[in-house]
mmCIF file with all atom_site columns, C-alpha atoms in Angstrom:
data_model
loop_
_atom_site.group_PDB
_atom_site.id
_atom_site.type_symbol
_atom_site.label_atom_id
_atom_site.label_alt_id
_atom_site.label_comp_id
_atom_site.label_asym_id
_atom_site.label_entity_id
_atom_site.label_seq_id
_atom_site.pdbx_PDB_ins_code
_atom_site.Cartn_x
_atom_site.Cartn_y
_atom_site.Cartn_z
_atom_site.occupancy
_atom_site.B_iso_or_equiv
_atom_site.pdbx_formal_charge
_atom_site.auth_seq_id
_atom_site.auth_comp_id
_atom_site.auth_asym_id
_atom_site.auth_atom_id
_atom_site.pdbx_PDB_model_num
ATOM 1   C CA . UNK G 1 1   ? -19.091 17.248  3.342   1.00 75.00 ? 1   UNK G CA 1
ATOM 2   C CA . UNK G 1 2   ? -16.177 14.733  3.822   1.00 81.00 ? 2   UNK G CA 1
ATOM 3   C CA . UNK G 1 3   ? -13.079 15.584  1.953   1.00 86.00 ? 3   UNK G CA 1
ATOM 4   C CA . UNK G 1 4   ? -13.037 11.732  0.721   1.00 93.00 ? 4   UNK G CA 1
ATOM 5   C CA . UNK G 1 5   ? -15.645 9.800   -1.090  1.00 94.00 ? 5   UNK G CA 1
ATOM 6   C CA . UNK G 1 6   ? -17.765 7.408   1.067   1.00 95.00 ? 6   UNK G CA 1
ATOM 7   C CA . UNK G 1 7   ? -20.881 5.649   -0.399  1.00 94.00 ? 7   UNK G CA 1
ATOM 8   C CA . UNK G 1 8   ? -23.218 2.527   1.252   1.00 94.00 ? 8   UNK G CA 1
ATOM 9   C CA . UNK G 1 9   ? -23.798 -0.335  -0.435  1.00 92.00 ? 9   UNK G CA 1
ATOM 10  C CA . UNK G 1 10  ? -27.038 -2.569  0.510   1.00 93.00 ? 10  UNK G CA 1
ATOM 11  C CA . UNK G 1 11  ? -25.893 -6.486  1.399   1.00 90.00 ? 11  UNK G CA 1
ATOM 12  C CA . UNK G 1 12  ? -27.363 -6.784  -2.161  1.00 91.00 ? 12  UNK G CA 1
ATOM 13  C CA . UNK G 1 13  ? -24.535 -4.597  -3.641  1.00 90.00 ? 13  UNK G CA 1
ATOM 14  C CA . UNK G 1 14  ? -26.397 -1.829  -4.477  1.00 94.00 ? 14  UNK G CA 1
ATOM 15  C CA . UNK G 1 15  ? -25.591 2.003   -4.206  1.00 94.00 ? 15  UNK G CA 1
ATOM 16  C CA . UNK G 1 16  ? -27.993 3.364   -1.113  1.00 95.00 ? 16  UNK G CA 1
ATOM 17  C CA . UNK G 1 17  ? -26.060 6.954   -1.033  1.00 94.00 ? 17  UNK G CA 1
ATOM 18  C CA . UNK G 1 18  ? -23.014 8.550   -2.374  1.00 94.00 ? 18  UNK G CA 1
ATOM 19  C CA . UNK G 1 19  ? -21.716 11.994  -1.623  1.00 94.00 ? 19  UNK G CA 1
ATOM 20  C CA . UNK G 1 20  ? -19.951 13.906  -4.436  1.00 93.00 ? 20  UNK G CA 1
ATOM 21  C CA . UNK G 1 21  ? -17.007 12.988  -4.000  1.00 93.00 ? 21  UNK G CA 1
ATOM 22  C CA . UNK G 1 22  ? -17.644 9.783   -5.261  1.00 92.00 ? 22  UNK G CA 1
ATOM 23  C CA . UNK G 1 23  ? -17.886 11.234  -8.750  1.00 90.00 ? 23  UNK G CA 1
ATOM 24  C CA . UNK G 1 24  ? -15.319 13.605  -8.966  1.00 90.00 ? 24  UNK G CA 1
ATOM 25  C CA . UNK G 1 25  ? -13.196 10.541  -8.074  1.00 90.00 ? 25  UNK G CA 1
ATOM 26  C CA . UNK G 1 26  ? -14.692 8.344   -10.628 1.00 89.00 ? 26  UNK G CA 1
ATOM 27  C CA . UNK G 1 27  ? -15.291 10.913  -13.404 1.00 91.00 ? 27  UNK G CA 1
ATOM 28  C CA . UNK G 1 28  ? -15.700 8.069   -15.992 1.00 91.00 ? 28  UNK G CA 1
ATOM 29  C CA . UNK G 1 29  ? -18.149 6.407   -14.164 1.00 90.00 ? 29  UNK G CA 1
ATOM 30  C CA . UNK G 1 30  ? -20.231 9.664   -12.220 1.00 91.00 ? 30  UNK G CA 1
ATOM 31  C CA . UNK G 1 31  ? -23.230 8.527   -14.186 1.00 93.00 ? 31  UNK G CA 1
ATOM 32  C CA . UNK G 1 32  ? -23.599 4.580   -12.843 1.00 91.00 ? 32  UNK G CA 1
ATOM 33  C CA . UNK G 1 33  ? -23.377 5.956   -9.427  1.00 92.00 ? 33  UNK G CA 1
ATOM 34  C CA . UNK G 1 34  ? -26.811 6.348   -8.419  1.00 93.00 ? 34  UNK G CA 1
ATOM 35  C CA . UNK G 1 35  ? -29.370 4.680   -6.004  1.00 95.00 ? 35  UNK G CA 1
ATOM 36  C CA . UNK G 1 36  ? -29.819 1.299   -6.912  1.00 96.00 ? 36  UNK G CA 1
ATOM 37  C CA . UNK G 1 37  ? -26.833 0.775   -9.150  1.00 94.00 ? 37  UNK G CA 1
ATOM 38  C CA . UNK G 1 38  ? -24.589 -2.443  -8.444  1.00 94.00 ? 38  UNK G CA 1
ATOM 39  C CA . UNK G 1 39  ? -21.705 -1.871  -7.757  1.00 91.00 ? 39  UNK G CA 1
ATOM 40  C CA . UNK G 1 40  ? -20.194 -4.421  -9.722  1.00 92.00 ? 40  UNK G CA 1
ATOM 41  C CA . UNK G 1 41  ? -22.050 -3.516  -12.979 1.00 94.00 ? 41  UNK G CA 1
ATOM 42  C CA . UNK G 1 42  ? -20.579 0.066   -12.350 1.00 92.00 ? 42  UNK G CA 1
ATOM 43  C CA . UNK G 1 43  ? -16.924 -1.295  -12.003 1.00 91.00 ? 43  UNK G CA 1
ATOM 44  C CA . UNK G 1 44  ? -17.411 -3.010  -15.073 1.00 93.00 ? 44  UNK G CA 1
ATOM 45  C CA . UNK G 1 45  ? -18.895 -0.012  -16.956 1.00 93.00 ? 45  UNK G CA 1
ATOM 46  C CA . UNK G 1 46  ? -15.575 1.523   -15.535 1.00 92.00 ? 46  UNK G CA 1
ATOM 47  C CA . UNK G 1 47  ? -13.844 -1.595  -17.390 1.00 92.00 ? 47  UNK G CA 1
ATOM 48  C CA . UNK G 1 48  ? -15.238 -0.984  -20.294 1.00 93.00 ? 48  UNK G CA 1
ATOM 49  C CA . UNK G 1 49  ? -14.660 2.827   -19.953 1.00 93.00 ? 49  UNK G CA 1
ATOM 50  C CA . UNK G 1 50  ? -11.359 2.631   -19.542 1.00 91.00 ? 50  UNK G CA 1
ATOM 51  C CA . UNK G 1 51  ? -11.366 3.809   -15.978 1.00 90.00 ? 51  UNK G CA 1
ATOM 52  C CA . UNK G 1 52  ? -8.805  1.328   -14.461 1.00 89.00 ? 52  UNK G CA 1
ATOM 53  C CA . UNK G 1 53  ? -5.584  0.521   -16.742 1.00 90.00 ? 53  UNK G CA 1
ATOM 54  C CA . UNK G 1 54  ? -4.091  -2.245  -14.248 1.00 87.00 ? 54  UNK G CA 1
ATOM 55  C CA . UNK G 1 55  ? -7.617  -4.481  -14.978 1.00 90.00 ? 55  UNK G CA 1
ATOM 56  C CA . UNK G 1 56  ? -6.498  -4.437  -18.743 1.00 91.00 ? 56  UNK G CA 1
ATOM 57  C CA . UNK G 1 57  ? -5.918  -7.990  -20.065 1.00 93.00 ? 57  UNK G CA 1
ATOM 58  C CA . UNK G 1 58  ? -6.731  -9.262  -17.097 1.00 92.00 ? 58  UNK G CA 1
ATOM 59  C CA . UNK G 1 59  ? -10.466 -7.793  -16.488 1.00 92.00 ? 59  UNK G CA 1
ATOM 60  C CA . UNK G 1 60  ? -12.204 -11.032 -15.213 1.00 93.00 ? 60  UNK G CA 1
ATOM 61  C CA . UNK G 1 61  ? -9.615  -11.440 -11.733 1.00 92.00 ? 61  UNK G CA 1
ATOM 62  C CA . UNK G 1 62  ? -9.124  -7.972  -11.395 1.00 89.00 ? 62  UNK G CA 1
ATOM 63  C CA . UNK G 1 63  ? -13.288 -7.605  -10.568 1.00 91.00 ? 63  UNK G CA 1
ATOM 64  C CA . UNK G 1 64  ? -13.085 -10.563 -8.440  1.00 88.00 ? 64  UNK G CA 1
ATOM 65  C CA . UNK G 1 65  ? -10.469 -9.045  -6.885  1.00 85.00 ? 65  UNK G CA 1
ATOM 66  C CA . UNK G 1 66  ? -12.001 -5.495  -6.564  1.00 84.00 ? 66  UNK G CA 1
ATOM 67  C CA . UNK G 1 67  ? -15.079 -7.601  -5.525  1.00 84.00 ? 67  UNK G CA 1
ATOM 68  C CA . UNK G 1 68  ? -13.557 -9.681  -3.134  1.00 79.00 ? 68  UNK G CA 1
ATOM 69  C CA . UNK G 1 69  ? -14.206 -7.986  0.293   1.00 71.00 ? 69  UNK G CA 1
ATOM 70  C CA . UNK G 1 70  ? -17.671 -9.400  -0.271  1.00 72.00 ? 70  UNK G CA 1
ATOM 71  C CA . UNK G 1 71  ? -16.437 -12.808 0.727   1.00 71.00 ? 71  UNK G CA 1
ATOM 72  C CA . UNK G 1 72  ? -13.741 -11.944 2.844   1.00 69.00 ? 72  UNK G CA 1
ATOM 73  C CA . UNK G 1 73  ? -13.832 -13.197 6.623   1.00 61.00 ? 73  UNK G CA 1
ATOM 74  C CA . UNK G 1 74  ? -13.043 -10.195 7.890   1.00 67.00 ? 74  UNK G CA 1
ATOM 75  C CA . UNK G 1 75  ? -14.878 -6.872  8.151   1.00 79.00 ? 75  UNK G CA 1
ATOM 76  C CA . UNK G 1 76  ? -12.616 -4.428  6.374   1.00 82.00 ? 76  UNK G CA 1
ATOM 77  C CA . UNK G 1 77  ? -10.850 -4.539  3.598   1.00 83.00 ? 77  UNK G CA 1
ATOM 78  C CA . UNK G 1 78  ? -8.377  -2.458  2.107   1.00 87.00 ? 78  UNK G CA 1
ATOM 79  C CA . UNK G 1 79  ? -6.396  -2.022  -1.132  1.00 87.00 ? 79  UNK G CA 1
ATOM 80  C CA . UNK G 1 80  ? -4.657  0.809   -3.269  1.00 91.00 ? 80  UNK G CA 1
ATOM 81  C CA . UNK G 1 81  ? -6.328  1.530   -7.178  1.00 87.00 ? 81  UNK G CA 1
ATOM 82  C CA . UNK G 1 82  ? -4.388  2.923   -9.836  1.00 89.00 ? 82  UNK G CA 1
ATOM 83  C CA . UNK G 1 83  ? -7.255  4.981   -12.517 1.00 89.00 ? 83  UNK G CA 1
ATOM 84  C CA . UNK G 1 84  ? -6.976  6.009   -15.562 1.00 88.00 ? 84  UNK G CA 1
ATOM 85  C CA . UNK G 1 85  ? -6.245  9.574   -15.090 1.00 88.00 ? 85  UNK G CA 1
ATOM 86  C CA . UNK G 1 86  ? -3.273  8.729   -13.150 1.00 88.00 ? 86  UNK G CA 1
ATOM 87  C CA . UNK G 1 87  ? -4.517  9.011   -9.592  1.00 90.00 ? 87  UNK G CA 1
ATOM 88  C CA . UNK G 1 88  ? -4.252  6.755   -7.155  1.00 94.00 ? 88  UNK G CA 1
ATOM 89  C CA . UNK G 1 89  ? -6.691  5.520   -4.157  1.00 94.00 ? 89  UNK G CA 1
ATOM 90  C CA . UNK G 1 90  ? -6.887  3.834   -1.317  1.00 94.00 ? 90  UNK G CA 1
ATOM 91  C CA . UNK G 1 91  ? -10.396 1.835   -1.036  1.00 91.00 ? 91  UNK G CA 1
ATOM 92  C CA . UNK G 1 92  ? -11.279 0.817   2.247   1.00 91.00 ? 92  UNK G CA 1
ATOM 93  C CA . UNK G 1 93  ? -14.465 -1.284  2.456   1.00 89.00 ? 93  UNK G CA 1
ATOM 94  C CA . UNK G 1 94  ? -15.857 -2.126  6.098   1.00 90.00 ? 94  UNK G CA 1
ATOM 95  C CA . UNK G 1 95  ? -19.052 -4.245  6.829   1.00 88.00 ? 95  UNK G CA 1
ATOM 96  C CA . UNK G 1 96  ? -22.003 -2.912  8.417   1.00 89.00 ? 96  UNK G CA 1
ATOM 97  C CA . UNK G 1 97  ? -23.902 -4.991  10.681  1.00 88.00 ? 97  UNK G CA 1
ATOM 98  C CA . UNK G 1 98  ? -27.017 -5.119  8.034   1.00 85.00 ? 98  UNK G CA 1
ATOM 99  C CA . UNK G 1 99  ? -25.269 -7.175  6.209   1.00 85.00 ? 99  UNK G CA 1
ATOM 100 C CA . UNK G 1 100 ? -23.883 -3.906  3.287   1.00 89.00 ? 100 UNK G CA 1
ATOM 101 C CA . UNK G 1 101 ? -20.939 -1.899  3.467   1.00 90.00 ? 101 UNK G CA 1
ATOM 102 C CA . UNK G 1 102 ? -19.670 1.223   3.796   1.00 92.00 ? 102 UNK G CA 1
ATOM 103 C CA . UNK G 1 103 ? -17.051 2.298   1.514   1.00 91.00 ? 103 UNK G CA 1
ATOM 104 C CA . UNK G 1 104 ? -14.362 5.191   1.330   1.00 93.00 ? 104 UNK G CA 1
ATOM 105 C CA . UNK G 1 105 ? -11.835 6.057   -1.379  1.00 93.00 ? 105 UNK G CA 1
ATOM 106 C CA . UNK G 1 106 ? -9.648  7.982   -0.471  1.00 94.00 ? 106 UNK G CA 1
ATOM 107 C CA . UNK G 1 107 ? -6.551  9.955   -3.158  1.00 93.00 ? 107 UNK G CA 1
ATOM 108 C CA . UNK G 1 108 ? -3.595  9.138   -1.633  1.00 95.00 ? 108 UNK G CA 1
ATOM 109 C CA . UNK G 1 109 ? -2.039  10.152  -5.118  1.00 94.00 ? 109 UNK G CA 1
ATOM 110 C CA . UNK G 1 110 ? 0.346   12.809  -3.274  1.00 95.00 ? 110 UNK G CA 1
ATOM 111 C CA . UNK G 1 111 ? 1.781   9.877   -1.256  1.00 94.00 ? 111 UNK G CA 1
ATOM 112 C CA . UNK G 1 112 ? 2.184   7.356   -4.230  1.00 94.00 ? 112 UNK G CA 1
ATOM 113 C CA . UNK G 1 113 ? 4.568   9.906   -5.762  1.00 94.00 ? 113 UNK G CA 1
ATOM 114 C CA . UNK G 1 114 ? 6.434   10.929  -2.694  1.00 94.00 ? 114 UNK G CA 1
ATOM 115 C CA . UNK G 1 115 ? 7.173   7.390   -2.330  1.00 90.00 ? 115 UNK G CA 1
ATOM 116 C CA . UNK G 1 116 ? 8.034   6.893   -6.102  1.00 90.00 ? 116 UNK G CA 1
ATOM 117 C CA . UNK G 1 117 ? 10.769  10.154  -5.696  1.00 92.00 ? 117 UNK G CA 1
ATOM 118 C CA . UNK G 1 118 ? 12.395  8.700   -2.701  1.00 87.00 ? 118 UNK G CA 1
ATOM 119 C CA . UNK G 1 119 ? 12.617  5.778   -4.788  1.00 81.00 ? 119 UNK G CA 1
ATOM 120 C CA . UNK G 1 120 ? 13.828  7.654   -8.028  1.00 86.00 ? 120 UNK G CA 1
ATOM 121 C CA . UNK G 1 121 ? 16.422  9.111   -5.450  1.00 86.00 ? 121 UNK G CA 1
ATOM 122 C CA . UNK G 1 122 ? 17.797  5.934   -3.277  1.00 79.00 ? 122 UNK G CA 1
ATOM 123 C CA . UNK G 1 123 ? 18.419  3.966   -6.415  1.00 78.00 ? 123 UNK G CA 1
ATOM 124 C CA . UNK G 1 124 ? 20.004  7.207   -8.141  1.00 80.00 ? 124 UNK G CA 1
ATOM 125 C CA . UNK G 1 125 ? 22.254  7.483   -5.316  1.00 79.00 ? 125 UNK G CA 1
ATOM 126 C CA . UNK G 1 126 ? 22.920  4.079   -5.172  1.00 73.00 ? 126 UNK G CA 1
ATOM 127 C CA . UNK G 1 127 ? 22.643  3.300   -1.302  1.00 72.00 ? 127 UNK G CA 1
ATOM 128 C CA . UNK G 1 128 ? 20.457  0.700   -0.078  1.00 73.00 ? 128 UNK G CA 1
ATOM 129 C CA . UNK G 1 129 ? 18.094  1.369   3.187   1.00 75.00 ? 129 UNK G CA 1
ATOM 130 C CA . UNK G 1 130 ? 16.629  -0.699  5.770   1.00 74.00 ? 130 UNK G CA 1
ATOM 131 C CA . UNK G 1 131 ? 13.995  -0.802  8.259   1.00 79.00 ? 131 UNK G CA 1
ATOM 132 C CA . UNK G 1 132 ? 14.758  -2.726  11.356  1.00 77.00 ? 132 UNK G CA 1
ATOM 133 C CA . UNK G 1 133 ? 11.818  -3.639  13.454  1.00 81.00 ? 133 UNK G CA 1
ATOM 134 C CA . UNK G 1 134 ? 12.986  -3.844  17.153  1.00 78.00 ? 134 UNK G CA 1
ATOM 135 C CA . UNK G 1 135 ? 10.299  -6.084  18.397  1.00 85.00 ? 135 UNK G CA 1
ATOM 136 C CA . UNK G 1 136 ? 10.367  -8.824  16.245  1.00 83.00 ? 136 UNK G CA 1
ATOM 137 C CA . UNK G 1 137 ? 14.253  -8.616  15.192  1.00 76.00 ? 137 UNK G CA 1
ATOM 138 C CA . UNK G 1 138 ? 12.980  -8.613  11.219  1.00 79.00 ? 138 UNK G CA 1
ATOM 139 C CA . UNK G 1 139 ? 14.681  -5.954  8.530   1.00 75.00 ? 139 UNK G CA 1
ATOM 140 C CA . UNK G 1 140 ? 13.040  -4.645  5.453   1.00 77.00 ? 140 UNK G CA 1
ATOM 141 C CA . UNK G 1 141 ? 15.615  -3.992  2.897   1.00 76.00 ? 141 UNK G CA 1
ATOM 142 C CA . UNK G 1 142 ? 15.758  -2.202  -0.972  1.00 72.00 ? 142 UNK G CA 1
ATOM 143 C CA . UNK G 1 143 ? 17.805  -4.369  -3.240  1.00 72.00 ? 143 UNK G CA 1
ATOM 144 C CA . UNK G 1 144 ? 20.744  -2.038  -2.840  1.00 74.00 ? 144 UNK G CA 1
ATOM 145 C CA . UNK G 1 145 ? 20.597  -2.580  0.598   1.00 76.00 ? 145 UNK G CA 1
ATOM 146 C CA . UNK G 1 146 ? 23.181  -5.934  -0.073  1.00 75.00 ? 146 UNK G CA 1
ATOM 147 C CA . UNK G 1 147 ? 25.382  -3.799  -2.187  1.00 77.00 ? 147 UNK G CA 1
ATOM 148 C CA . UNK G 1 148 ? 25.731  -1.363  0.089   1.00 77.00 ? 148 UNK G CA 1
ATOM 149 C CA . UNK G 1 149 ? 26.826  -4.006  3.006   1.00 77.00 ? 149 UNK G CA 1
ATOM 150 C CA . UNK G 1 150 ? 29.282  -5.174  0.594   1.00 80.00 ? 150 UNK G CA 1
ATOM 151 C CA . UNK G 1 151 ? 30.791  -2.024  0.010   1.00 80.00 ? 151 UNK G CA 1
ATOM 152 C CA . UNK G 1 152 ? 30.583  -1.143  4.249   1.00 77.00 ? 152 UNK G CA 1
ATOM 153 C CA . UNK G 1 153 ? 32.252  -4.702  4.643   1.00 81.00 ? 153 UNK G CA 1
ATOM 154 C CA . UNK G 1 154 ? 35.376  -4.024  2.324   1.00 86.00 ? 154 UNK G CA 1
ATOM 155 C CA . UNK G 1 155 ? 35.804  -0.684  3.595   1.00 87.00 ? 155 UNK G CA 1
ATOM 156 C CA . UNK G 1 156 ? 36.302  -2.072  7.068   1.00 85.00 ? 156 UNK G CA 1
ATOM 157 C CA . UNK G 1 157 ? 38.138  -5.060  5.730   1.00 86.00 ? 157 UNK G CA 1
ATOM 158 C CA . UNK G 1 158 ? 35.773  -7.570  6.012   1.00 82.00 ? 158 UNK G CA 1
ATOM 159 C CA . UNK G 1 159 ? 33.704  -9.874  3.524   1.00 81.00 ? 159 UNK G CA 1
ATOM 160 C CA . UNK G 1 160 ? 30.708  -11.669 3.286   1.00 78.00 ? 160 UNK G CA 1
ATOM 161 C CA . UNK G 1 161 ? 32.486  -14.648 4.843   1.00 82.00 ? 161 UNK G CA 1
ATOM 162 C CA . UNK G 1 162 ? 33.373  -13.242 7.883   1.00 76.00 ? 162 UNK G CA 1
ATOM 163 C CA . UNK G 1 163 ? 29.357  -12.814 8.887   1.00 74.00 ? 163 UNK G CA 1
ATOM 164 C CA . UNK G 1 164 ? 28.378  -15.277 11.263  1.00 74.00 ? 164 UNK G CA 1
ATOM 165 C CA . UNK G 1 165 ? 24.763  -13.898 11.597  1.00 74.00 ? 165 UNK G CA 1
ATOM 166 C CA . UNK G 1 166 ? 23.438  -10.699 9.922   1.00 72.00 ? 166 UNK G CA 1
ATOM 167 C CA . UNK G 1 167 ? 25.413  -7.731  9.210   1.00 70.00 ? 167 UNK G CA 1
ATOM 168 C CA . UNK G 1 168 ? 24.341  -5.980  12.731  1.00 75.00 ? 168 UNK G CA 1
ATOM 169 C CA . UNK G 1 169 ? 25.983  -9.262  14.718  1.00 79.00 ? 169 UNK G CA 1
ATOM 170 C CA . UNK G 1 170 ? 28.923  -8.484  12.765  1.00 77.00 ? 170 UNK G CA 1
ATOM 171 C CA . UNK G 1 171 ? 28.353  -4.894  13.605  1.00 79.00 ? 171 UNK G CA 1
ATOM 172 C CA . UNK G 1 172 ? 28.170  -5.483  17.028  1.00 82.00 ? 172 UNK G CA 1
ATOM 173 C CA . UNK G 1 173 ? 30.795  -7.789  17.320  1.00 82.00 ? 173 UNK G CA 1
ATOM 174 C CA . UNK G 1 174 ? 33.497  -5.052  16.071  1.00 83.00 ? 174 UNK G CA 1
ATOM 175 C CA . UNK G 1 175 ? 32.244  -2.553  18.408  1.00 86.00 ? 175 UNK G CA 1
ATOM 176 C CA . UNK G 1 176 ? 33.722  -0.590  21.921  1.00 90.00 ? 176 UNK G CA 1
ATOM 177 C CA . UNK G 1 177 ? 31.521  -2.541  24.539  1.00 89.00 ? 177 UNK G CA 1
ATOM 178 C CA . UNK G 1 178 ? 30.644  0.917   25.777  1.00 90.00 ? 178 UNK G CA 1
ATOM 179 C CA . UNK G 1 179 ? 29.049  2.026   22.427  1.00 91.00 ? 179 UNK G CA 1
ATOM 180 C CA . UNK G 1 180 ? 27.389  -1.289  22.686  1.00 89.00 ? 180 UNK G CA 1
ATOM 181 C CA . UNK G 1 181 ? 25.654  -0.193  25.953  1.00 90.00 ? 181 UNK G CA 1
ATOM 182 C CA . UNK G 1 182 ? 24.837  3.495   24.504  1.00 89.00 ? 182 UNK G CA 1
ATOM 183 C CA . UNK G 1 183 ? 23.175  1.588   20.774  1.00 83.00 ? 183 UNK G CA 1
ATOM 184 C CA . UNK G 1 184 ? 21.332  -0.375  23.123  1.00 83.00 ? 184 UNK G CA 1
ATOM 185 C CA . UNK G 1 185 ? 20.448  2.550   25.809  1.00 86.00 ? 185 UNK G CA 1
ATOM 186 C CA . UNK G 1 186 ? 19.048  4.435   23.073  1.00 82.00 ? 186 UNK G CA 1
ATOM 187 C CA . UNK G 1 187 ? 16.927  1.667   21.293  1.00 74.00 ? 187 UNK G CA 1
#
């Protein structure tokens, strides 16, 4: 009755249950997914199905990869998919304490092409963005993001030079003391 598709693997590899959403998920592969199967033979069915365009040409590393959370230290494993009929899904594989897994895949297609729009519309507008983590002082920047300093720079009369640290010390540096003590108030 979950909205997502979850299915148990045995610490063999092998399919114990799936519920159907499993298979309308993996339409290509709906047959393989049965009691028993392994789940690596059923990703490679999906190979050779065509079920997963980013494996093409490189088939071999891309099921070691997929198959990876079987070695992995740690007890859950995530990653996003790309198939073949353009959706997209987030796989998140946990270890039971038997030794198997249980697995969920999850369509996070709707986000994928949110985040592909604000994309489209950040470059098209030509402005970079950044994300500035308080705690650990680090920023996340789009590759406009350095064009877009440039241009704040020269329209305050300032260049690249005249940075000491990063563009927030120089920030800082040029501002009231008061709106100094309100920036950091508020953060």
């Amino acid at each position: 009755s979950l909205p997502d598709a979850v299915f148990l693997l045995d610490e063999e590899g092998r399919f114990l249950l799936a519920n159907e959403q499993v298979k309308r998920i993996f339409p290509l592969m709906a047959d393989t997914i049965v009691p028993g199967q392994k789940f690596e033979d059923m990703l490679r069915i999906g190979l050779e199905r065509g079920a997963y365009p980013e494996a093409v040409g490189n088939e071999e590393a891309w099921v070691a990869e997929a198959m990876a959370f079987w070695t992995r230290a740690g007890t859950q494993v995530e990653r996003t998919v790309r198939l073949a009929n353009g959706r997209w899904v987030l796989a998140v594989d946990r270890r039971l304490p038997t030794g198997g897994w249980i697995s969920l895949r999850i369509d996070v297609t709707e986000v994928k092409q949110n985040e592909a729009r604000l994309t489209a519309i950040l470059d098209g507008a030509g402005h970079g963005t950044w994300e500035w983590d308080i705690e650990t002082q680090t920023y996340i920047s789009n590759p406009l993001t350095d064009r877009t300093i440039d241009y704040w720079l020269d329209s305050i009369g300032y260049d690249r030079a005249d940075i000491a640290g990063t563009p927030m010390d120089l920030f800082r540096s040029i501002s009231h003391p008061d709106d100094i003590a309100r920036l950091d108030a508020a953060h």
